[in-house]
Amino acid sequence: MSTHNFDYDTIVIGGGFAGVSAVRDLADQGYHVLLLEARNRLGGRTWSETKKVGDFEGVVEHGGQWIWSDRQINMVAEVARYGITVEHSPFPDYFPTLAHGEHNPGPLPVPLEEIYDFEKAYFRIMTDVHRITRGVPLDKQNLSDLDIPWGEYLDNLGVGPKTRAFFSFIGANNAARYPDETSALPLLAFVAGLDHSLLRTWGVVDEYLKEGTGALVNAMADDSGADIRYETPVARVEQNDDGVTVTTRAGDSFTAKTAVIATPLVCWSDIVFSPVLSPVKTAMSAERHVSYPIKFWAQVKGAPKPVATIADADSSNGAFIAFTQHDLGDDGQVIVGFFIDHPDRPSFGTDFAGVEQFIQTLYPGAELVAFDLHRWVTDEWSGNGGYVAFQPGRISQTHSELGRPEGKLFFATSDIATSFNGWIEGAVDSGKKAAVDAARQMTRDAIEVAVRAHASSAGAPVSAAR
Ligand SMILES: Cc1cc2nc3c(=O)[nH]c(=O)nc-3n(C[C@H](O)[C@H](O)[C@H](O)COP(=O)(O)OP(=O)(O)OC[C@H]3O[C@@H](n4cnc5c(N)ncnc54)[C@H](O)[C@@H]3O)c2cc1C
């Protein structure tokens, strides 16, 4: 154990909610922290801007937005600590669906002729959901039989086409991939995380931060007083018995006792680690477990309001959800819509004509006035994707390993979280855990240094208890 002079106690790589939570918690304990962020802003896959979209002017959230204060204890604590206001989205009066190519006015989720199929599917899904415990890694719950393609899971339900199409929404919503590409297990785990409530899968699109997610993440970062370097992507992370050396793409190097890797899982493979990360971590990063969501904000006239529409992506050109975010009175409404922006399959365009086609597919005769969106699939720093989306056969085998520290490296991102995986809450939770683990490591190392110093001054062999 060395008494090396480090530049920092901890270097955190990546300034999304996971990284900023780790930074703030370590700084709270008096550690000297450096945050290296590739972009010119914090927040990562949450990104709020105040801007105009047609006649609407206000906060636009391009990524993570909704929280659930009943159970997301970390978000509740952060929101309270920094005086952020939680608002509710308008409660819908209309619940139309577009399943198997057919418009259904709702509120019944499927046409009456398939209502028994709906009951059968609901029961089967909820039976599987009740096998899953939130907060316990998915490789520790004997769930590999559920780690199959979502499409195969839906086929196994043995229900009519409209019921199958309706439930396929869960996959599109949580993975922004088609049913053949994504595993059923994390989708069922998502429902388990919502207190085992399938209805809440829709209902959770409700509470959001009035000032924007950016206001919260910036408040957390300001509070930390940590050194923050923007537009500083990290290229290399090297560790030895002494500590960690982090080198940026520009060639600057910084040393620290520990490092927190808080980039998206898919971005780990863009960093050279020495020694290399475990085979599981390396493979899972390289396999690109990412979703392809487009989330757009649009001023729309002539659509029902307030509305919440669910569509099955397979028959709706990738569309899966749209709902009223703001009622603009005579100027219509702000609709937030999602579709799959698949790099290899047909989808709506991301220009005016594409979004207009989406709106008219869901709301025939409605008029698109203006829109705004961000293409996550072209964003290098989110790994050319959105939230995490696990392919079949992986997470039931690897979940614990993804979060296991390696030497002086600790891992934080919602992509590997065991509680609210894929959510902002999961990001904060994983960042807080990484901070605890890094602090514990530094305490252990400090004790060891002190014990060795004492032993050598006393001339007797003494070992530190762990
Ligand atoms: C369209 C969309 C809608 C969503 N909706 C919701 C929602 O309503 N509610 C919810 O809870 N969640 C939602 N999410 C998910 C949520 O946004 C994410 O789970 C969460 O933001 C991830 O946080 P993170 O800190 O783990 O990762 P990120 O936010 O991705 O942060 C990682 C950071 O690492 C940086 N980085 C990457 N590579 C490097 C490098 N080499 N060097 C330095 N820095 C690097 C990135 O720039 C980024 O800032 C949504 C996501 C998307 C895309």
XYZ file of C-alpha atoms and ligand atoms in Angstrom:
519
model
C 0.000 0.000 0.000
C 1.486 3.305 -1.037
C 1.304 6.757 0.440
C 1.151 8.168 -3.090
C -0.078 11.734 -3.551
C -3.202 11.508 -5.653
C -4.840 14.335 -7.608
C -8.224 13.298 -6.203
C -9.802 10.806 -3.844
C -12.264 9.689 -6.526
C -12.707 10.369 -10.223
C -16.261 9.881 -11.461
C -16.603 9.252 -15.198
C -19.978 10.321 -16.591
C -22.295 13.050 -15.302
C -25.745 11.513 -15.607
C -27.877 11.039 -12.489
C -25.773 8.010 -11.461
C -22.461 9.846 -11.680
C -23.708 13.073 -10.129
C -25.291 11.147 -7.228
C -21.950 9.441 -6.570
C -20.097 12.771 -6.797
C -22.477 14.544 -4.437
C -22.535 11.734 -1.848
C -18.736 11.439 -1.804
C -18.363 15.217 -1.544
C -20.883 15.209 1.324
C -18.445 12.959 3.180
C -15.536 15.299 2.544
C -13.869 13.458 -0.327
C -12.101 15.437 -3.057
C -13.842 14.467 -6.302
C -13.356 15.118 -10.025
C -16.221 14.564 -12.480
C -15.278 14.010 -16.124
C -18.212 14.419 -18.520
C -18.067 13.930 -22.286
C -20.895 16.328 -23.123
C -21.180 20.063 -22.505
C -23.975 19.445 -19.980
C -24.928 17.143 -17.118
C -27.893 14.755 -17.061
C -26.950 12.291 -19.815
C -30.098 10.480 -20.899
C -32.181 12.984 -18.964
C -32.050 16.302 -20.744
C -34.409 19.203 -20.167
C -34.410 22.431 -22.119
C -36.662 25.472 -21.918
C -37.795 26.165 -25.445
C -40.654 26.938 -27.790
C -42.556 24.207 -29.606
C -45.132 26.086 -31.682
C -47.340 28.033 -29.258
C -45.951 26.159 -26.254
C -43.014 27.611 -24.375
C -41.665 25.754 -21.380
C -39.633 22.794 -20.225
C -39.131 20.070 -22.829
C -37.771 16.744 -21.575
C -35.975 14.769 -24.281
C -35.252 11.701 -22.146
C -36.018 10.564 -18.587
C -38.888 12.527 -17.105
C -41.440 10.698 -14.955
C -40.893 9.675 -11.385
C -43.071 7.720 -8.977
C -43.002 9.253 -5.536
C -44.824 6.362 -3.868
C -41.776 4.100 -4.123
C -38.842 5.988 -5.647
C -37.353 6.947 -2.320
C -34.115 8.359 -3.695
C -35.895 10.692 -6.097
C -38.290 11.806 -3.374
C -35.316 12.656 -1.155
C -33.460 14.553 -3.910
C -36.524 16.513 -4.974
C -37.184 17.530 -1.360
C -33.534 18.395 -0.658
C -33.288 20.782 -3.617
C -36.791 22.258 -3.473
C -37.911 20.928 -6.866
C -41.663 20.921 -7.592
C -43.408 17.697 -8.591
C -46.333 18.202 -10.985
C -48.941 15.827 -12.360
C -49.626 15.289 -16.049
C -53.282 15.808 -17.046
C -55.386 12.746 -16.229
C -56.741 11.410 -19.539
C -60.420 11.444 -20.454
C -59.762 9.300 -23.548
C -57.929 5.951 -23.691
C -57.973 4.848 -27.340
C -55.751 1.965 -28.456
C -54.379 0.984 -31.838
C -53.797 -2.756 -31.733
C -53.358 -5.202 -34.608
C -53.994 -2.321 -36.993
C -57.426 -1.484 -35.547
C -58.533 1.604 -33.659
C -60.364 0.794 -30.437
C -62.010 3.740 -28.661
C -61.318 2.367 -25.153
C -61.453 2.520 -22.208
C -61.696 -1.297 -22.516
C -58.161 -2.292 -23.532
C -59.304 -4.837 -26.156
C -62.552 -5.276 -28.099
C -65.262 -7.141 -26.190
C -64.868 -10.312 -28.279
C -61.369 -10.830 -26.804
C -62.129 -9.818 -23.231
C -61.649 -13.385 -21.901
C -58.310 -13.541 -23.699
C -57.390 -10.316 -21.955
C -58.222 -11.859 -18.582
C -56.192 -14.977 -19.409
C -53.152 -12.964 -20.511
C -53.393 -10.640 -17.527
C -53.510 -13.575 -15.100
C -50.568 -15.343 -16.731
C -48.426 -12.199 -16.858
C -49.213 -11.288 -13.264
C -48.406 -14.831 -12.104
C -44.938 -14.477 -13.620
C -44.534 -10.911 -12.354
C -45.227 -12.107 -8.807
C -42.182 -14.392 -8.993
C -39.932 -11.326 -9.157
C -38.699 -9.312 -6.176
C -37.595 -5.726 -6.777
C -34.088 -4.982 -5.525
C -32.811 -8.558 -5.839
C -30.528 -9.171 -8.858
C -32.343 -11.080 -11.590
C -29.662 -13.804 -11.662
C -30.435 -14.663 -8.023
C -34.133 -15.431 -8.449
C -34.204 -18.550 -10.634
C -35.878 -16.740 -13.523
C -34.036 -18.013 -16.605
C -37.266 -19.546 -18.011
C -38.582 -15.964 -18.353
C -35.427 -14.681 -20.059
C -36.830 -15.505 -23.513
C -37.798 -13.272 -26.444
C -40.818 -11.142 -25.591
C -42.452 -12.284 -28.841
C -42.125 -15.938 -27.793
C -43.555 -15.084 -24.365
C -46.540 -13.373 -26.031
C -47.063 -16.361 -28.362
C -47.051 -18.690 -25.350
C -49.973 -16.757 -23.856
C -52.164 -18.390 -26.508
C -54.493 -15.405 -26.842
C -56.203 -13.606 -29.728
C -54.287 -11.196 -31.971
C -55.680 -7.974 -30.499
C -54.908 -9.048 -26.946
C -51.407 -10.105 -27.962
C -50.946 -6.802 -29.759
C -52.175 -4.845 -26.741
C -49.773 -6.528 -24.317
C -46.878 -6.199 -26.732
C -46.968 -2.528 -25.677
C -45.115 -3.403 -22.452
C -42.125 -4.490 -24.522
C -42.108 -1.492 -26.819
C -42.571 0.925 -23.931
C -39.784 -0.463 -21.784
C -37.349 -1.625 -24.418
C -38.208 0.473 -27.512
C -37.395 -2.644 -29.511
C -39.589 -5.172 -31.323
C -40.844 -8.316 -29.510
C -38.341 -10.651 -31.201
C -35.366 -8.552 -30.058
C -35.873 -8.077 -26.362
C -36.147 -10.318 -23.315
C -39.425 -10.803 -21.446
C -37.665 -10.883 -18.059
C -36.713 -7.204 -17.610
C -40.169 -6.202 -18.843
C -41.844 -8.389 -16.232
C -39.333 -7.083 -13.674
C -40.381 -3.546 -14.613
C -43.987 -4.417 -13.723
C -42.796 -6.084 -10.496
C -40.966 -2.859 -9.654
C -44.255 -0.990 -9.921
C -45.600 -2.850 -6.882
C -46.600 -5.719 -9.188
C -49.129 -3.486 -10.936
C -49.651 -3.844 -14.661
C -51.990 -0.851 -14.776
C -49.288 1.340 -13.300
C -47.198 0.666 -16.422
C -49.464 3.309 -17.969
C -50.310 5.215 -14.813
C -46.669 5.932 -14.026
C -46.580 8.487 -16.839
C -47.781 11.097 -14.381
C -45.409 12.888 -11.979
C -42.652 15.050 -13.415
C -40.324 17.821 -12.255
C -41.804 21.232 -13.038
C -38.407 22.939 -13.281
C -37.045 20.056 -15.389
C -34.672 17.203 -14.632
C -31.789 19.540 -15.495
C -32.644 21.765 -12.533
C -32.277 18.796 -10.187
C -29.084 17.317 -11.595
C -27.431 20.753 -11.744
C -28.461 21.508 -8.155
C -26.917 18.223 -7.014
C -23.687 18.959 -8.885
C -23.469 22.567 -7.616
C -24.061 21.359 -4.083
C -21.138 18.928 -4.336
C -18.584 21.656 -5.024
C -16.671 19.008 -6.988
C -14.352 19.839 -9.876
C -16.275 19.235 -13.097
C -14.722 19.085 -16.547
C -17.128 19.182 -19.477
C -16.416 17.981 -23.022
C -13.806 15.689 -21.525
C -14.445 12.136 -22.714
C -12.369 9.492 -21.001
C -10.320 7.130 -23.163
C -8.432 4.963 -20.668
C -8.717 3.766 -17.069
C -5.714 2.050 -15.559
C -5.547 0.659 -12.044
C -2.832 -0.919 -9.940
C -2.295 -1.499 -6.228
C -1.662 2.211 -5.741
C -4.817 3.603 -7.305
C -6.308 4.649 -10.602
C -5.034 6.727 -13.523
C -7.707 8.137 -15.830
C -6.668 9.482 -19.226
C -8.927 11.617 -21.380
C -9.214 11.446 -25.160
C -7.303 14.740 -25.231
C -4.429 13.000 -23.432
C -4.703 14.569 -19.953
C -4.172 12.175 -17.042
C -5.499 12.349 -13.482
C -4.804 10.047 -10.553
C -7.133 9.031 -7.745
C -7.534 6.432 -5.028
C -10.744 5.134 -6.635
C -12.895 5.701 -9.719
C -16.605 5.388 -10.377
C -17.507 4.328 -13.918
C -20.870 6.043 -14.466
C -21.206 5.910 -18.246
C -23.972 3.846 -19.873
C -23.238 0.089 -19.902
C -22.864 0.162 -23.702
C -20.175 2.880 -23.415
C -17.845 0.804 -21.214
C -16.503 -0.813 -24.391
C -15.397 2.607 -25.700
C -12.971 2.935 -22.777
C -9.721 0.948 -22.570
C -9.509 -0.655 -19.124
C -6.237 -1.990 -17.788
C -6.500 -4.648 -16.544
C -9.478 -5.520 -18.757
C -12.900 -5.774 -17.129
C -14.351 -9.211 -16.380
C -15.437 -11.274 -19.424
C -19.126 -10.798 -18.505
C -18.856 -7.009 -18.240
C -16.827 -6.829 -21.451
C -19.280 -8.999 -23.398
C -22.409 -7.297 -22.040
C -21.094 -3.884 -23.014
C -20.055 -5.011 -26.499
C -23.432 -6.692 -27.153
C -25.195 -3.305 -27.166
C -28.234 -3.867 -24.946
C -29.869 -0.599 -25.965
C -33.321 0.675 -26.848
C -34.154 2.896 -29.830
C -36.747 5.372 -28.557
C -37.834 8.571 -30.216
C -39.615 10.814 -27.774
C -41.123 13.864 -29.432
C -42.980 16.905 -28.118
C -45.581 18.192 -30.535
C -48.235 20.875 -30.686
C -51.271 19.106 -32.110
C -54.733 20.399 -32.980
C -57.849 18.341 -33.556
C -56.958 15.290 -31.410
C -59.035 14.275 -28.363
C -57.740 15.681 -25.076
C -56.588 14.855 -22.533
C -55.693 11.572 -24.214
C -53.477 8.549 -23.554
C -53.037 6.187 -26.484
C -51.304 2.841 -26.584
C -50.320 1.297 -29.900
C -48.666 -1.972 -30.827
C -45.410 -1.162 -32.525
C -45.585 -4.156 -34.897
C -48.647 -2.905 -36.747
C -48.185 0.838 -36.100
C -44.838 1.436 -37.797
C -43.076 1.451 -34.411
C -45.483 3.810 -32.562
C -46.198 2.710 -29.008
C -47.501 5.546 -26.829
C -48.756 9.130 -27.033
C -50.491 11.313 -24.481
C -51.392 14.845 -23.523
C -48.652 16.646 -21.616
C -50.141 20.167 -21.679
C -53.579 21.441 -22.652
C -53.127 24.586 -24.788
C -56.820 25.537 -24.892
C -57.795 26.771 -28.378
C -54.257 26.078 -29.575
C -54.722 22.345 -29.064
C -52.346 20.429 -26.845
C -48.776 19.301 -26.383
C -48.632 15.589 -27.115
C -45.615 13.556 -26.090
C -45.241 10.572 -28.399
C -42.837 7.656 -28.617
C -41.875 5.390 -31.477
C -39.087 2.939 -32.231
C -36.329 4.679 -34.201
C -34.850 1.404 -35.379
C -31.623 1.674 -37.361
C -32.390 -1.498 -39.376
C -36.189 -1.554 -39.682
C -38.728 0.795 -41.244
C -40.164 3.492 -38.998
C -41.668 6.972 -39.078
C -39.221 9.613 -40.178
C -37.890 12.075 -37.643
C -38.730 15.100 -39.831
C -42.046 17.006 -39.922
C -43.596 14.532 -42.395
C -42.635 11.568 -40.194
C -44.065 13.017 -36.977
C -47.161 14.162 -38.888
C -47.621 10.600 -40.146
C -47.358 9.341 -36.541
C -49.994 11.826 -35.347
C -52.349 10.966 -38.183
C -51.870 7.237 -37.668
C -53.000 7.570 -34.063
C -55.424 10.489 -34.457
C -56.793 10.517 -38.022
C -57.597 14.080 -39.100
C -55.482 15.784 -36.405
C -53.040 18.529 -37.373
C -49.368 18.686 -36.393
C -48.362 22.322 -35.818
C -44.776 22.003 -34.568
C -42.543 19.439 -32.891
C -39.179 18.897 -31.244
C -37.169 15.703 -30.706
C -33.711 14.291 -30.063
C -32.420 11.188 -31.880
C -30.750 9.110 -29.175
C -29.631 6.561 -31.803
C -27.257 9.152 -33.234
C -25.937 10.210 -29.819
C -22.469 8.778 -29.171
C -22.561 9.533 -25.439
C -25.666 7.440 -24.851
C -24.088 4.632 -26.880
C -26.321 5.343 -29.892
C -29.388 4.228 -27.992
C -31.779 5.198 -25.218
C -32.507 3.337 -21.994
C -31.137 -0.174 -21.457
C -32.916 -3.034 -23.287
C -31.617 -6.513 -22.569
C -31.563 -9.126 -25.286
C -32.887 -12.591 -24.337
C -30.822 -14.974 -22.225
C -28.496 -12.442 -20.637
C -29.742 -10.613 -17.556
C -30.873 -13.820 -15.775
C -27.212 -14.908 -15.908
C -25.245 -11.692 -15.468
C -27.064 -9.116 -13.356
C -24.946 -9.317 -10.164
C -21.690 -9.343 -12.070
C -22.530 -6.103 -13.884
C -22.465 -4.171 -10.618
C -19.562 -6.010 -8.952
C -16.662 -3.645 -8.156
C -13.300 -4.501 -9.726
C -10.398 -3.492 -7.508
C -10.655 0.262 -7.098
C -13.316 0.645 -9.790
C -17.003 0.971 -8.890
C -19.851 0.885 -11.397
C -22.925 3.098 -11.441
C -25.667 3.458 -14.030
C -29.372 2.758 -14.160
C -28.524 0.103 -16.788
C -27.172 -2.225 -14.092
C -29.367 -1.130 -11.167
C -31.142 -3.829 -9.183
C -33.925 -1.487 -8.115
C -35.747 0.497 -10.817
C -33.372 -0.699 -13.519
C -33.556 1.666 -16.491
C -35.094 4.507 -14.485
C -33.633 7.768 -13.134
C -34.322 6.285 -9.687
C -32.122 3.303 -10.583
C -29.365 5.673 -11.696
C -29.444 7.565 -8.387
C -29.596 4.323 -6.412
C -26.603 2.837 -8.238
C -24.628 6.088 -7.842
C -25.284 6.172 -4.110
C -24.227 2.536 -3.746
C -21.021 3.149 -5.721
C -20.238 6.107 -3.443
C -20.693 3.946 -0.335
C -18.476 1.210 -1.787
C -15.759 3.650 -2.896
C -15.747 5.366 0.510
C -15.515 1.998 2.260
C -12.561 1.025 0.049
C -10.765 4.299 0.820
C -11.374 3.830 4.545
C -9.975 0.296 4.397
C -6.929 1.486 2.447
C -6.335 4.352 4.894
C -6.509 1.960 7.846
C -4.061 -0.352 6.134
C -1.608 2.493 5.518
C -1.896 3.587 9.153
C -1.440 0.057 10.483
C 1.619 -0.530 8.303
C 3.119 2.793 9.334
C 2.536 1.922 12.965
C 3.997 -1.551 12.476
C 7.143 -0.297 10.802
C 7.695 2.399 13.435
C 7.167 -0.192 16.196
C 9.353 -2.677 14.332
C 6.744 -5.420 14.627
C 4.678 -7.158 11.906
C 1.044 -6.044 12.292
C -1.753 -6.660 9.759
C -4.892 -4.625 9.264
C -8.139 -6.379 10.112
C -10.687 -6.291 7.249
C -36.418 8.785 -24.376
C -36.187 8.369 -22.947
C -37.229 8.425 -22.039
C -37.033 8.049 -20.716
N -38.056 8.182 -19.813
C -37.826 7.949 -18.495
C -38.797 8.305 -17.520
O -39.849 8.861 -17.847
N -38.511 8.047 -16.207
C -37.321 7.496 -15.816
O -37.126 7.299 -14.612
N -36.374 7.177 -16.723
C -36.587 7.411 -18.045
N -35.603 7.178 -18.963
C -34.371 6.519 -18.516
C -33.421 7.470 -17.785
O -33.269 8.649 -18.529
C -32.069 6.786 -17.629
O -32.249 5.526 -17.024
C -31.095 7.582 -16.756
O -31.064 8.928 -17.153
C -29.705 6.979 -16.884
O -28.811 7.672 -16.039
P -27.296 7.192 -15.947
O -26.605 8.173 -15.093
O -27.246 5.764 -15.600
O -26.736 7.283 -17.450
P -26.619 8.566 -18.384
O -27.702 9.520 -18.070
O -26.529 8.081 -19.770
O -25.249 9.243 -17.943
C -24.010 8.754 -18.392
C -23.084 9.921 -18.673
O -21.827 9.407 -19.112
C -21.315 10.286 -20.106
N -20.290 9.558 -20.864
C -20.443 8.539 -21.742
N -19.237 8.107 -22.167
C -18.304 8.874 -21.544
C -16.878 8.902 -21.559
N -16.143 8.058 -22.302
N -16.239 9.828 -20.786
C -16.939 10.701 -20.011
N -18.294 10.710 -19.961
C -18.964 9.797 -20.711
C -22.538 10.677 -20.904
O -22.341 11.855 -21.629
C -23.585 10.832 -19.791
O -23.657 12.153 -19.319
C -35.762 7.579 -20.300
C -34.701 7.541 -21.206
C -34.906 7.944 -22.515
C -33.743 7.921 -23.478
